[in-house]
Amino acid sequence: MEVAHQKRTSTNFAELIHGLECRLLNATFKGYNVTLQTRIIQTLAFKLGCDFAGLSLNSDALEWASQARARHAMQFPTELTQEACKTRPKELRLICIYFFKARFFPNDNHSSLLNNYVLGAQLGHGHVNNLKEPINISFWHNQSLEGYMITCVFWKEGASKRHWGLWSPEGCRTEQPSPSQVLCRCNHLSYFAVLMQLSPAPLPAELLAPLTYISLVGCSISIVASLLTILLHFHARKQSNFTTRIHMNLHASVLLLNVTFLLSPTLAMPSVPGSACMALAAILHYMLLSCLTWMAIEGFNLYLLLGRVYNVYIRRYVLKLCAVGWGVPAFLVLLLLAIKSSAYGRHTIPLSDSQGNSTSFQNMSICWVRSPGVHRVLVMGYGGLTSLFNLVVLAWALWALRRLKAREKAPGTRACRDTVTVLGLTVLLGTTWALAFFSFGIFLLPQLFLFTIFNSLYGFFLFLWFCSRRCRAEAEAEAEMEAFSSSQMLQ
């Protein structure tokens, strides 16, 4: 009922704005331009020719401009009319519509617009896109933006199921020449605003290149290592047991997680359809949840091995674990897609670039979870429970092995080996992901690099673990064969 009401209201807003645009484009007036204004809307119409040399509009110079309102400005480049003049060489009409209330552009992102201003422009009945020289839109303000992520956005009509559009940062660059001004540089005409969202400080732009390089190299190495591990497992399949098969499922989830992660920035580009990015975001989320689930399964299996003194049998044990490891994440992602598919899509990562006294902002997009609530519950919450569970299992396993070593009353080479086993398995399968909870304050910079290094090379560490276990098993087999041969010779 509420959704239907929102759709009807959005349709009314769209019809109102489109009707206003048509009236301005078809209006007859004397002179070069005309200005009309109400309490919340100001409109301007200009007659342009193919000899257009650019246009700069400032609220200070506009007729009837209210001194109580914050300043704003728009600057149009000479390139604006070039494409239109190729097909419509007659007189062109440029219209500007300024809204001083944001209610015509409903937003579900729990964010607000700077000054509640929306500044729009349109050239004739066509579309102006991919300009080489950007359109500059300036917003002045007298408020503190500390603690906010500011992003220049445009109204993307038809991109939302609930409303007649949504705010998108595509084609716009955000700059802050001074503490009281936000400058938007956009390569197209539309309705523009500055989106304000409460968030931590944006990532410094100079860190993007090294973090991207580490991720690319680390994930590529992990992909190769995981493939090698799975191939070696199938080569020696007769020697495998249920613990090894659990390891292989973890390797498979890590392999697919790395592949989808590397594809994410590519499919987030504006030229790629939004449905493709949404699908990849859902797959990436599914693979992360699967990976975290298999980590928890490794901890659970370790608990059973030590708790049952290395003697455990559960009917169709691995099949049941597969149902949990692959089925539970699939259920969660499919349920989320059915309830709120808009939770997946292009996720914007804000970047700041400080140059002298000014700060410019740009955005990097990946296909990922867009909803903050879903991210808190089904990413951070899920990962936190997994890490906590494995840390508890690690502490319990170390305590159990220490008791075993004390009972043997010997240096306990086996107990020492078991300690290394627990540390190698449980730490690598959970602890490094807990670094995600230290992304604040003085921990932010080291956390970014440590988290990126350890978790991009996660598949490689698992490969080393697999190789060490295989070498140890072969060494123990050889020792047993030599002991058996010696006993035969003594007889």
Short mmCIF file of C-alpha atoms in Angstrom, two decimals:
data_model
loop_
_atom_site.label_atom_id
_atom_site.label_comp_id
_atom_site.label_asym_id
_atom_site.label_seq_id
_atom_site.Cartn_x
_atom_site.Cartn_y
_atom_site.Cartn_z
CA MET A 1 0.00 0.00 0.00
CA GLU A 2 2.78 2.39 1.02
CA VAL A 3 4.90 1.43 -2.01
CA ALA A 4 1.96 2.06 -4.35
CA HIS A 5 1.43 5.49 -2.76
CA GLN A 6 5.12 6.33 -3.19
CA LYS A 7 4.97 5.32 -6.86
CA ARG A 8 1.91 7.51 -7.45
CA THR A 9 3.57 10.46 -5.71
CA SER A 10 6.79 9.96 -7.71
CA THR A 11 4.79 9.78 -10.95
CA ASN A 12 3.13 13.09 -10.04
CA PHE A 13 6.51 14.70 -9.40
CA ALA A 14 7.84 13.40 -12.73
CA GLU A 15 4.81 14.68 -14.62
CA LEU A 16 5.05 18.07 -12.93
CA ILE A 17 8.74 18.51 -13.77
CA HIS A 18 8.38 17.21 -17.34
CA GLY A 19 5.42 19.53 -17.88
CA LEU A 20 7.47 22.48 -16.61
CA GLU A 21 10.32 21.55 -18.96
CA CYS A 22 7.98 21.40 -21.99
CA ARG A 23 6.42 24.77 -21.17
CA LEU A 24 9.83 26.42 -20.89
CA LEU A 25 11.12 24.82 -24.10
CA ASN A 26 8.05 25.92 -26.04
CA ALA A 27 7.58 29.34 -24.41
CA THR A 28 7.64 32.47 -26.54
CA PHE A 29 9.46 35.50 -25.14
CA LYS A 30 11.24 38.58 -26.37
CA GLY A 31 14.90 39.12 -25.93
CA TYR A 32 17.71 36.73 -25.15
CA ASN A 33 16.40 35.18 -21.93
CA VAL A 34 13.55 35.07 -19.46
CA THR A 35 13.46 34.37 -15.71
CA LEU A 36 10.50 33.10 -13.68
CA GLN A 37 10.44 32.34 -9.98
CA THR A 38 8.27 31.06 -7.16
CA ARG A 39 9.14 30.54 -3.51
CA ILE A 40 10.76 27.13 -4.11
CA ILE A 41 11.46 27.02 -7.89
CA GLN A 42 13.41 29.34 -10.16
CA THR A 43 13.47 28.85 -13.95
CA LEU A 44 15.55 30.42 -16.68
CA ALA A 45 15.32 30.04 -20.45
CA PHE A 46 17.96 31.17 -22.97
CA LYS A 47 18.01 31.42 -26.75
CA LEU A 48 21.29 30.04 -28.06
CA GLY A 49 22.88 29.91 -31.50
CA CYS A 50 25.58 27.73 -33.00
CA ASP A 51 28.08 30.52 -32.28
CA PHE A 52 27.66 29.84 -28.55
CA ALA A 53 30.77 30.98 -26.67
CA GLY A 54 29.91 29.62 -23.23
CA LEU A 55 27.67 30.83 -20.43
CA SER A 56 28.26 31.53 -16.75
CA LEU A 57 25.30 31.90 -14.36
CA ASN A 58 25.70 33.13 -10.81
CA SER A 59 22.89 33.50 -8.29
CA ASP A 60 24.28 36.91 -7.26
CA ALA A 61 23.59 38.31 -10.74
CA LEU A 62 20.17 36.70 -11.28
CA GLU A 63 16.98 38.72 -11.08
CA TRP A 64 14.89 38.29 -7.93
CA ALA A 65 17.71 36.35 -6.28
CA SER A 66 17.01 36.13 -2.56
CA GLN A 67 19.82 37.29 -0.31
CA ALA A 68 18.73 34.74 2.30
CA ARG A 69 19.57 31.82 0.04
CA ALA A 70 22.99 30.23 -0.27
CA ARG A 71 24.91 31.10 -3.42
CA HIS A 72 25.09 28.80 -6.41
CA ALA A 73 26.47 28.97 -9.95
CA MET A 74 26.56 27.04 -13.23
CA GLN A 75 29.13 27.37 -16.00
CA PHE A 76 28.51 25.88 -19.46
CA PRO A 77 31.40 25.26 -21.92
CA THR A 78 31.46 26.27 -25.60
CA GLU A 79 31.22 22.58 -26.53
CA LEU A 80 27.66 22.45 -25.20
CA THR A 81 25.89 23.15 -28.54
CA GLN A 82 28.27 21.42 -30.97
CA GLU A 83 26.44 18.10 -31.28
CA ALA A 84 23.00 19.75 -31.33
CA CYS A 85 24.05 22.11 -34.13
CA LYS A 86 24.91 19.16 -36.36
CA THR A 87 21.30 17.95 -36.37
CA ARG A 88 19.36 21.10 -35.38
CA PRO A 89 21.25 24.13 -36.73
CA LYS A 90 18.38 26.52 -35.93
CA GLU A 91 17.86 28.38 -32.68
CA LEU A 92 18.48 26.28 -29.58
CA ARG A 93 16.80 26.62 -26.20
CA LEU A 94 18.71 26.14 -22.94
CA ILE A 95 16.58 25.93 -19.81
CA CYS A 96 17.73 25.94 -16.19
CA ILE A 97 15.45 24.88 -13.35
CA TYR A 98 16.55 25.41 -9.74
CA PHE A 99 14.69 23.67 -6.91
CA PHE A 100 15.21 24.99 -3.37
CA LYS A 101 13.36 22.04 -1.81
CA ALA A 102 14.43 18.42 -2.33
CA ARG A 103 10.96 16.89 -1.98
CA PHE A 104 10.57 16.51 -5.76
CA PHE A 105 13.52 14.08 -5.74
CA PRO A 106 12.78 11.44 -3.05
CA ASN A 107 15.77 9.59 -1.65
CA ASP A 108 15.92 6.29 0.32
CA ASN A 109 19.66 6.34 1.10
CA HIS A 110 19.34 7.98 4.55
CA SER A 111 21.23 10.99 3.22
CA SER A 112 20.49 14.66 2.69
CA LEU A 113 21.25 17.25 0.02
CA LEU A 114 23.53 20.20 0.65
CA ASN A 115 21.31 23.29 1.17
CA ASN A 116 18.41 21.14 -0.16
CA TYR A 117 19.33 22.55 -3.59
CA VAL A 118 18.81 20.75 -6.91
CA LEU A 119 20.16 22.62 -9.96
CA GLY A 120 19.09 21.36 -13.39
CA ALA A 121 19.72 22.22 -17.03
CA GLN A 122 18.48 20.90 -20.39
CA LEU A 123 19.32 21.79 -24.00
CA GLY A 124 16.24 21.43 -26.22
CA HIS A 125 14.47 18.08 -26.23
CA GLY A 126 17.66 16.04 -26.65
CA HIS A 127 20.35 14.69 -24.34
CA VAL A 128 23.82 16.12 -23.84
CA ASN A 129 26.37 13.51 -22.72
CA ASN A 130 30.11 12.79 -22.71
CA LEU A 131 31.32 16.39 -22.90
CA LYS A 132 35.09 16.81 -23.06
CA GLU A 133 34.85 20.11 -21.19
CA PRO A 134 32.84 19.60 -17.98
CA ILE A 135 29.89 21.65 -16.80
CA ASN A 136 30.85 23.33 -13.51
CA ILE A 137 28.17 23.54 -10.83
CA SER A 138 29.11 25.36 -7.62
CA PHE A 139 27.32 25.16 -4.27
CA TRP A 140 28.28 27.55 -1.48
CA HIS A 141 27.31 26.82 2.12
CA ASN A 142 27.90 28.02 5.67
CA GLN A 143 27.81 24.69 7.49
CA SER A 144 30.47 22.25 8.68
CA LEU A 145 30.87 19.16 6.50
CA GLU A 146 33.09 17.36 9.01
CA GLY A 147 31.95 13.77 9.43
CA TYR A 148 30.08 13.76 6.12
CA MET A 149 30.93 12.13 2.83
CA ILE A 150 30.00 14.60 0.11
CA THR A 151 29.37 13.40 -3.42
CA CYS A 152 28.26 15.25 -6.54
CA VAL A 153 25.32 13.37 -8.03
CA PHE A 154 22.75 13.65 -10.80
CA TRP A 155 19.15 12.44 -10.98
CA LYS A 156 19.08 9.18 -12.96
CA GLU A 157 15.49 8.89 -14.14
CA GLY A 158 13.92 5.42 -14.23
CA ALA A 159 16.72 3.78 -12.21
CA SER A 160 14.58 3.09 -9.11
CA LYS A 161 11.61 0.79 -8.60
CA ARG A 162 10.19 2.90 -5.75
CA HIS A 163 10.57 6.40 -7.16
CA TRP A 164 10.92 8.10 -10.54
CA GLY A 165 14.71 8.03 -10.26
CA LEU A 166 17.67 7.95 -7.92
CA TRP A 167 20.86 9.90 -7.27
CA SER A 168 23.94 8.60 -9.11
CA PRO A 169 27.56 9.87 -9.12
CA GLU A 170 28.29 8.67 -12.68
CA GLY A 171 30.05 11.23 -14.85
CA CYS A 172 30.61 13.71 -12.00
CA ARG A 173 33.73 14.66 -10.09
CA THR A 174 33.57 16.27 -6.64
CA GLU A 175 35.96 19.03 -5.58
CA GLN A 176 36.13 21.32 -2.59
CA PRO A 177 38.12 24.46 -3.56
CA SER A 178 37.42 26.03 -0.17
CA PRO A 179 35.73 25.03 3.11
CA SER A 180 32.57 26.92 2.06
CA GLN A 181 32.30 25.69 -1.57
CA VAL A 182 31.63 22.37 -3.28
CA LEU A 183 32.37 22.23 -7.02
CA CYS A 184 30.81 19.56 -9.25
CA ARG A 185 32.38 18.88 -12.65
CA CYS A 186 29.99 16.79 -14.75
CA ASN A 187 30.16 15.69 -18.39
CA HIS A 188 26.41 15.82 -19.09
CA LEU A 189 23.24 17.83 -18.50
CA SER A 190 20.74 16.77 -15.86
CA TYR A 191 19.56 17.73 -12.37
CA PHE A 192 22.51 18.03 -10.00
CA ALA A 193 22.93 18.09 -6.22
CA VAL A 194 25.50 17.39 -3.52
CA LEU A 195 24.69 14.27 -1.51
CA MET A 196 25.71 14.32 2.16
CA GLN A 197 26.11 11.00 3.97
CA LEU A 198 27.39 10.36 7.47
CA SER A 199 30.51 8.25 7.07
CA PRO A 200 34.12 7.84 8.14
CA ALA A 201 36.76 9.90 6.40
CA PRO A 202 37.24 9.04 2.72
CA LEU A 203 40.20 6.92 1.68
CA PRO A 204 43.22 9.01 0.60
CA ALA A 205 43.52 8.78 -3.19
CA GLU A 206 47.27 8.11 -3.02
CA LEU A 207 46.61 4.78 -1.28
CA LEU A 208 44.37 3.49 -4.07
CA ALA A 209 47.21 2.47 -6.43
CA PRO A 210 49.27 0.40 -3.92
CA LEU A 211 46.19 -1.25 -2.41
CA THR A 212 44.87 -2.11 -5.89
CA TYR A 213 48.27 -3.54 -6.90
CA ILE A 214 48.51 -5.65 -3.73
CA SER A 215 44.97 -6.95 -4.23
CA LEU A 216 45.56 -7.79 -7.88
CA VAL A 217 48.85 -9.61 -7.28
CA GLY A 218 47.69 -11.34 -4.08
CA CYS A 219 44.37 -12.54 -5.50
CA SER A 220 46.06 -13.75 -8.70
CA ILE A 221 48.59 -15.78 -6.67
CA SER A 222 45.79 -17.18 -4.52
CA ILE A 223 43.78 -18.20 -7.60
CA VAL A 224 46.76 -20.14 -9.01
CA ALA A 225 47.52 -21.68 -5.60
CA SER A 226 43.90 -22.76 -5.05
CA LEU A 227 43.74 -24.32 -8.52
CA LEU A 228 46.97 -26.23 -7.87
CA THR A 229 45.67 -27.45 -4.52
CA ILE A 230 42.41 -28.73 -6.00
CA LEU A 231 44.27 -30.43 -8.89
CA LEU A 232 46.71 -32.10 -6.46
CA HIS A 233 43.76 -33.28 -4.40
CA PHE A 234 42.08 -34.92 -7.39
CA HIS A 235 45.42 -36.47 -8.39
CA ALA A 236 45.70 -38.17 -4.99
CA ARG A 237 41.99 -38.60 -4.35
CA LYS A 238 42.32 -42.17 -3.06
CA GLN A 239 44.37 -40.91 -0.10
CA SER A 240 41.89 -38.23 0.94
CA ASN A 241 39.67 -38.32 4.03
CA PHE A 242 36.73 -36.20 5.16
CA THR A 243 39.05 -33.52 6.66
CA THR A 244 40.83 -33.10 3.34
CA ARG A 245 37.49 -32.86 1.52
CA ILE A 246 36.47 -30.06 3.91
CA HIS A 247 39.74 -28.29 3.05
CA MET A 248 38.96 -28.60 -0.66
CA ASN A 249 35.54 -27.02 -0.24
CA LEU A 250 37.21 -24.10 1.52
CA HIS A 251 39.73 -23.84 -1.33
CA ALA A 252 36.89 -23.82 -3.87
CA SER A 253 35.09 -21.00 -2.06
CA VAL A 254 38.32 -18.96 -1.80
CA LEU A 255 39.04 -19.52 -5.50
CA LEU A 256 35.59 -18.30 -6.58
CA LEU A 257 35.73 -15.40 -4.11
CA ASN A 258 39.00 -14.15 -5.60
CA VAL A 259 37.74 -14.48 -9.19
CA THR A 260 34.52 -12.55 -8.52
CA PHE A 261 36.41 -9.90 -6.52
CA LEU A 262 38.78 -9.21 -9.42
CA LEU A 263 35.81 -8.89 -11.82
CA SER A 264 33.93 -6.49 -9.53
CA PRO A 265 35.57 -3.14 -10.51
CA THR A 266 35.30 -3.97 -14.24
CA LEU A 267 31.55 -4.65 -14.15
CA ALA A 268 30.99 -1.52 -12.04
CA MET A 269 31.91 0.75 -14.96
CA PRO A 270 29.09 3.02 -16.22
CA SER A 271 29.11 1.34 -19.66
CA VAL A 272 28.11 -2.02 -18.11
CA PRO A 273 24.37 -2.60 -17.49
CA GLY A 274 23.31 -2.22 -13.88
CA SER A 275 21.71 -5.69 -13.87
CA ALA A 276 25.10 -7.31 -14.60
CA CYS A 277 26.72 -5.43 -11.71
CA MET A 278 23.84 -6.37 -9.40
CA ALA A 279 24.21 -10.07 -10.32
CA LEU A 280 27.98 -10.02 -9.73
CA ALA A 281 27.50 -8.20 -6.41
CA ALA A 282 25.11 -10.95 -5.27
CA ILE A 283 27.58 -13.66 -6.37
CA LEU A 284 30.48 -11.89 -4.63
CA HIS A 285 28.44 -11.64 -1.42
CA TYR A 286 27.48 -15.31 -1.72
CA MET A 287 31.11 -16.37 -2.16
CA LEU A 288 32.22 -14.31 0.84
CA LEU A 289 29.49 -15.84 3.03
CA SER A 290 30.44 -19.33 1.76
CA CYS A 291 34.08 -18.71 2.56
CA LEU A 292 33.24 -17.50 6.06
CA THR A 293 30.91 -20.47 6.59
CA TRP A 294 33.57 -22.97 5.55
CA MET A 295 35.98 -21.30 8.00
CA ALA A 296 33.46 -21.92 10.76
CA ILE A 297 33.06 -25.53 9.55
CA GLU A 298 36.84 -25.98 9.79
CA GLY A 299 36.66 -24.81 13.40
CA PHE A 300 33.72 -27.11 14.12
CA ASN A 301 35.53 -30.07 12.56
CA LEU A 302 38.64 -29.33 14.61
CA TYR A 303 36.51 -29.30 17.76
CA LEU A 304 35.04 -32.72 16.89
CA LEU A 305 38.48 -34.18 16.14
CA LEU A 306 39.96 -33.09 19.45
CA GLY A 307 36.81 -33.50 21.52
CA ARG A 308 36.27 -37.07 20.35
CA VAL A 309 40.02 -37.88 20.68
CA TYR A 310 40.58 -38.22 16.96
CA ASN A 311 37.71 -40.68 16.59
CA VAL A 312 34.55 -39.28 15.03
CA TYR A 313 31.96 -40.75 12.70
CA ILE A 314 28.80 -39.01 11.54
CA ARG A 315 26.75 -40.55 8.76
CA ARG A 316 27.13 -38.56 5.50
CA TYR A 317 29.17 -36.02 7.45
CA VAL A 318 30.73 -34.18 4.48
CA LEU A 319 27.41 -34.07 2.59
CA LYS A 320 25.72 -32.43 5.57
CA LEU A 321 28.56 -29.94 5.91
CA CYS A 322 28.26 -29.10 2.19
CA ALA A 323 24.56 -28.41 2.67
CA VAL A 324 25.49 -25.90 5.38
CA GLY A 325 28.60 -24.45 3.71
CA TRP A 326 26.98 -23.81 0.33
CA GLY A 327 23.26 -23.90 1.17
CA VAL A 328 22.97 -21.41 4.05
CA PRO A 329 24.75 -18.56 2.17
CA ALA A 330 22.64 -19.28 -0.93
CA PHE A 331 19.44 -19.08 1.13
CA LEU A 332 20.47 -15.75 2.68
CA VAL A 333 21.44 -14.15 -0.65
CA LEU A 334 18.35 -15.40 -2.49
CA LEU A 335 16.13 -14.20 0.37
CA LEU A 336 17.78 -10.78 0.21
CA LEU A 337 17.33 -10.63 -3.57
CA ALA A 338 13.65 -11.44 -3.17
CA ILE A 339 13.08 -8.87 -0.42
CA LYS A 340 15.40 -6.04 -1.44
CA SER A 341 17.31 -6.57 -4.71
CA SER A 342 18.42 -2.92 -4.64
CA ALA A 343 20.79 -3.87 -1.80
CA TYR A 344 23.19 -5.06 -4.53
CA GLY A 345 24.73 -2.91 -7.23
CA ARG A 346 27.40 -0.25 -7.69
CA HIS A 347 28.97 0.56 -4.33
CA THR A 348 30.82 3.88 -4.25
CA ILE A 349 34.12 4.20 -2.38
CA PRO A 350 34.94 7.89 -1.72
CA LEU A 351 38.51 9.06 -2.30
CA SER A 352 40.02 12.37 -1.20
CA ASP A 353 42.95 14.13 -2.86
CA SER A 354 44.43 17.06 -0.93
CA GLN A 355 46.39 19.55 -3.01
CA GLY A 356 47.53 22.64 -1.18
CA ASN A 357 44.61 24.36 0.50
CA SER A 358 41.96 22.61 -1.58
CA THR A 359 40.59 19.09 -1.44
CA SER A 360 39.10 17.24 -4.39
CA PHE A 361 36.94 14.15 -4.16
CA GLN A 362 36.51 11.31 -6.58
CA ASN A 363 34.73 7.99 -6.43
CA MET A 364 35.69 4.42 -7.21
CA SER A 365 32.88 1.93 -7.81
CA ILE A 366 32.74 -1.82 -7.29
CA CYS A 367 29.87 -4.30 -7.53
CA TRP A 368 29.03 -4.97 -3.91
CA VAL A 369 26.45 -4.60 -1.14
CA ARG A 370 25.00 -1.07 -1.27
CA SER A 371 22.73 -1.16 1.79
CA PRO A 372 24.49 -0.11 5.03
CA GLY A 373 22.09 -2.22 7.11
CA VAL A 374 22.70 -5.36 5.06
CA HIS A 375 26.46 -4.72 5.20
CA ARG A 376 26.37 -4.43 9.00
CA VAL A 377 24.36 -7.63 9.50
CA LEU A 378 25.32 -9.96 6.63
CA VAL A 379 28.95 -8.92 6.17
CA MET A 380 30.42 -7.50 9.38
CA GLY A 381 28.09 -9.39 11.70
CA TYR A 382 28.48 -12.71 9.88
CA GLY A 383 32.26 -12.30 9.66
CA GLY A 384 32.50 -11.26 13.30
CA LEU A 385 30.64 -14.36 14.50
CA THR A 386 32.87 -16.58 12.36
CA SER A 387 36.10 -15.02 13.67
CA LEU A 388 34.86 -15.15 17.27
CA PHE A 389 33.87 -18.82 16.94
CA ASN A 390 37.26 -19.81 15.50
CA LEU A 391 39.14 -17.86 18.17
CA VAL A 392 37.16 -19.68 20.89
CA VAL A 393 37.91 -23.04 19.21
CA LEU A 394 41.60 -22.09 18.98
CA ALA A 395 41.80 -21.26 22.69
CA TRP A 396 39.98 -24.47 23.62
CA ALA A 397 42.18 -26.59 21.30
CA LEU A 398 45.38 -25.17 22.76
CA TRP A 399 44.10 -25.93 26.25
CA ALA A 400 43.19 -29.51 25.22
CA LEU A 401 46.58 -30.13 23.62
CA ARG A 402 48.39 -28.75 26.64
CA ARG A 403 46.54 -31.25 28.86
CA LEU A 404 47.43 -34.04 26.43
CA LYS A 405 51.07 -33.06 26.51
CA ALA A 406 51.10 -32.96 30.32
CA ARG A 407 49.49 -36.42 30.49
CA GLU A 408 52.17 -37.89 28.22
CA LYS A 409 54.92 -36.55 30.58
CA ALA A 410 57.33 -36.24 27.68
CA PRO A 411 58.65 -33.53 25.43
CA GLY A 412 55.64 -34.41 23.40
CA THR A 413 56.67 -34.01 19.77
CA ARG A 414 53.19 -35.03 18.69
CA ALA A 415 51.55 -32.48 21.00
CA CYS A 416 53.86 -29.80 19.63
CA ARG A 417 52.97 -30.77 16.10
CA ASP A 418 49.30 -30.60 17.03
CA THR A 419 49.81 -27.13 18.48
CA VAL A 420 51.36 -25.98 15.22
CA THR A 421 48.49 -27.64 13.38
CA VAL A 422 45.88 -25.78 15.39
CA LEU A 423 47.67 -22.45 15.03
CA GLY A 424 48.23 -22.92 11.31
CA LEU A 425 44.69 -24.08 10.59
CA THR A 426 42.58 -21.87 12.85
CA VAL A 427 44.61 -18.66 12.58
CA LEU A 428 44.76 -18.86 8.80
CA LEU A 429 41.08 -19.76 8.61
CA GLY A 430 39.67 -16.92 10.66
CA THR A 431 41.88 -14.58 12.60
CA THR A 432 43.08 -12.39 9.72
CA TRP A 433 39.49 -11.52 8.81
CA ALA A 434 39.06 -9.99 12.26
CA LEU A 435 41.32 -7.14 11.06
CA ALA A 436 38.21 -5.70 9.39
CA PHE A 437 37.05 -4.50 12.82
CA PHE A 438 40.11 -2.23 13.29
CA SER A 439 39.37 0.23 10.47
CA PHE A 440 39.27 3.35 12.63
CA GLY A 441 41.57 6.02 14.04
CA ILE A 442 45.29 5.28 14.13
CA PHE A 443 44.65 1.64 13.17
CA LEU A 444 43.13 2.54 9.78
CA LEU A 445 46.31 2.76 7.69
CA PRO A 446 48.07 -0.40 9.00
CA GLN A 447 44.74 -2.24 8.99
CA LEU A 448 44.15 -1.45 5.31
CA PHE A 449 47.51 -2.88 4.26
CA LEU A 450 47.56 -5.85 6.65
CA PHE A 451 44.00 -6.85 5.76
CA THR A 452 44.70 -6.51 2.03
CA ILE A 453 47.99 -8.47 2.18
CA PHE A 454 46.84 -11.34 4.42
CA ASN A 455 43.41 -11.88 2.89
CA SER A 456 44.41 -11.45 -0.77
CA LEU A 457 47.11 -14.11 -0.18
CA TYR A 458 44.70 -16.26 1.80
CA GLY A 459 44.49 -18.96 -0.89
CA PHE A 460 48.30 -19.09 -1.08
CA PHE A 461 48.59 -19.60 2.70
CA LEU A 462 46.08 -22.44 2.46
CA PHE A 463 48.17 -23.95 -0.35
CA LEU A 464 51.28 -23.88 1.89
CA TRP A 465 49.23 -25.50 4.64
CA PHE A 466 48.06 -28.24 2.27
CA CYS A 467 51.63 -28.88 1.08
CA SER A 468 52.99 -29.08 4.65
CA ARG A 469 50.29 -31.56 5.64
CA ARG A 470 50.96 -33.67 2.57
CA CYS A 471 54.73 -33.69 3.16
CA ARG A 472 54.19 -34.63 6.80
CA ALA A 473 51.84 -37.47 5.83
CA GLU A 474 54.38 -38.83 3.32
CA ALA A 475 57.20 -38.58 5.88
CA GLU A 476 55.13 -40.46 8.47
CA ALA A 477 54.26 -43.13 5.88
CA GLU A 478 57.94 -43.59 5.03
CA ALA A 479 58.87 -43.83 8.72
CA GLU A 480 56.23 -46.49 9.27
CA MET A 481 57.49 -48.44 6.24
CA GLU A 482 61.06 -48.30 7.51
CA ALA A 483 59.97 -49.45 10.97
CA PHE A 484 57.98 -52.30 9.43
CA SER A 485 60.97 -53.34 7.24
CA SER A 486 63.32 -53.26 10.24
CA SER A 487 60.99 -55.44 12.29
CA GLN A 488 60.76 -57.92 9.40
CA MET A 489 64.56 -58.13 9.13
CA LEU A 490 64.96 -58.71 12.89
CA GLN A 491 62.55 -61.63 12.69
#
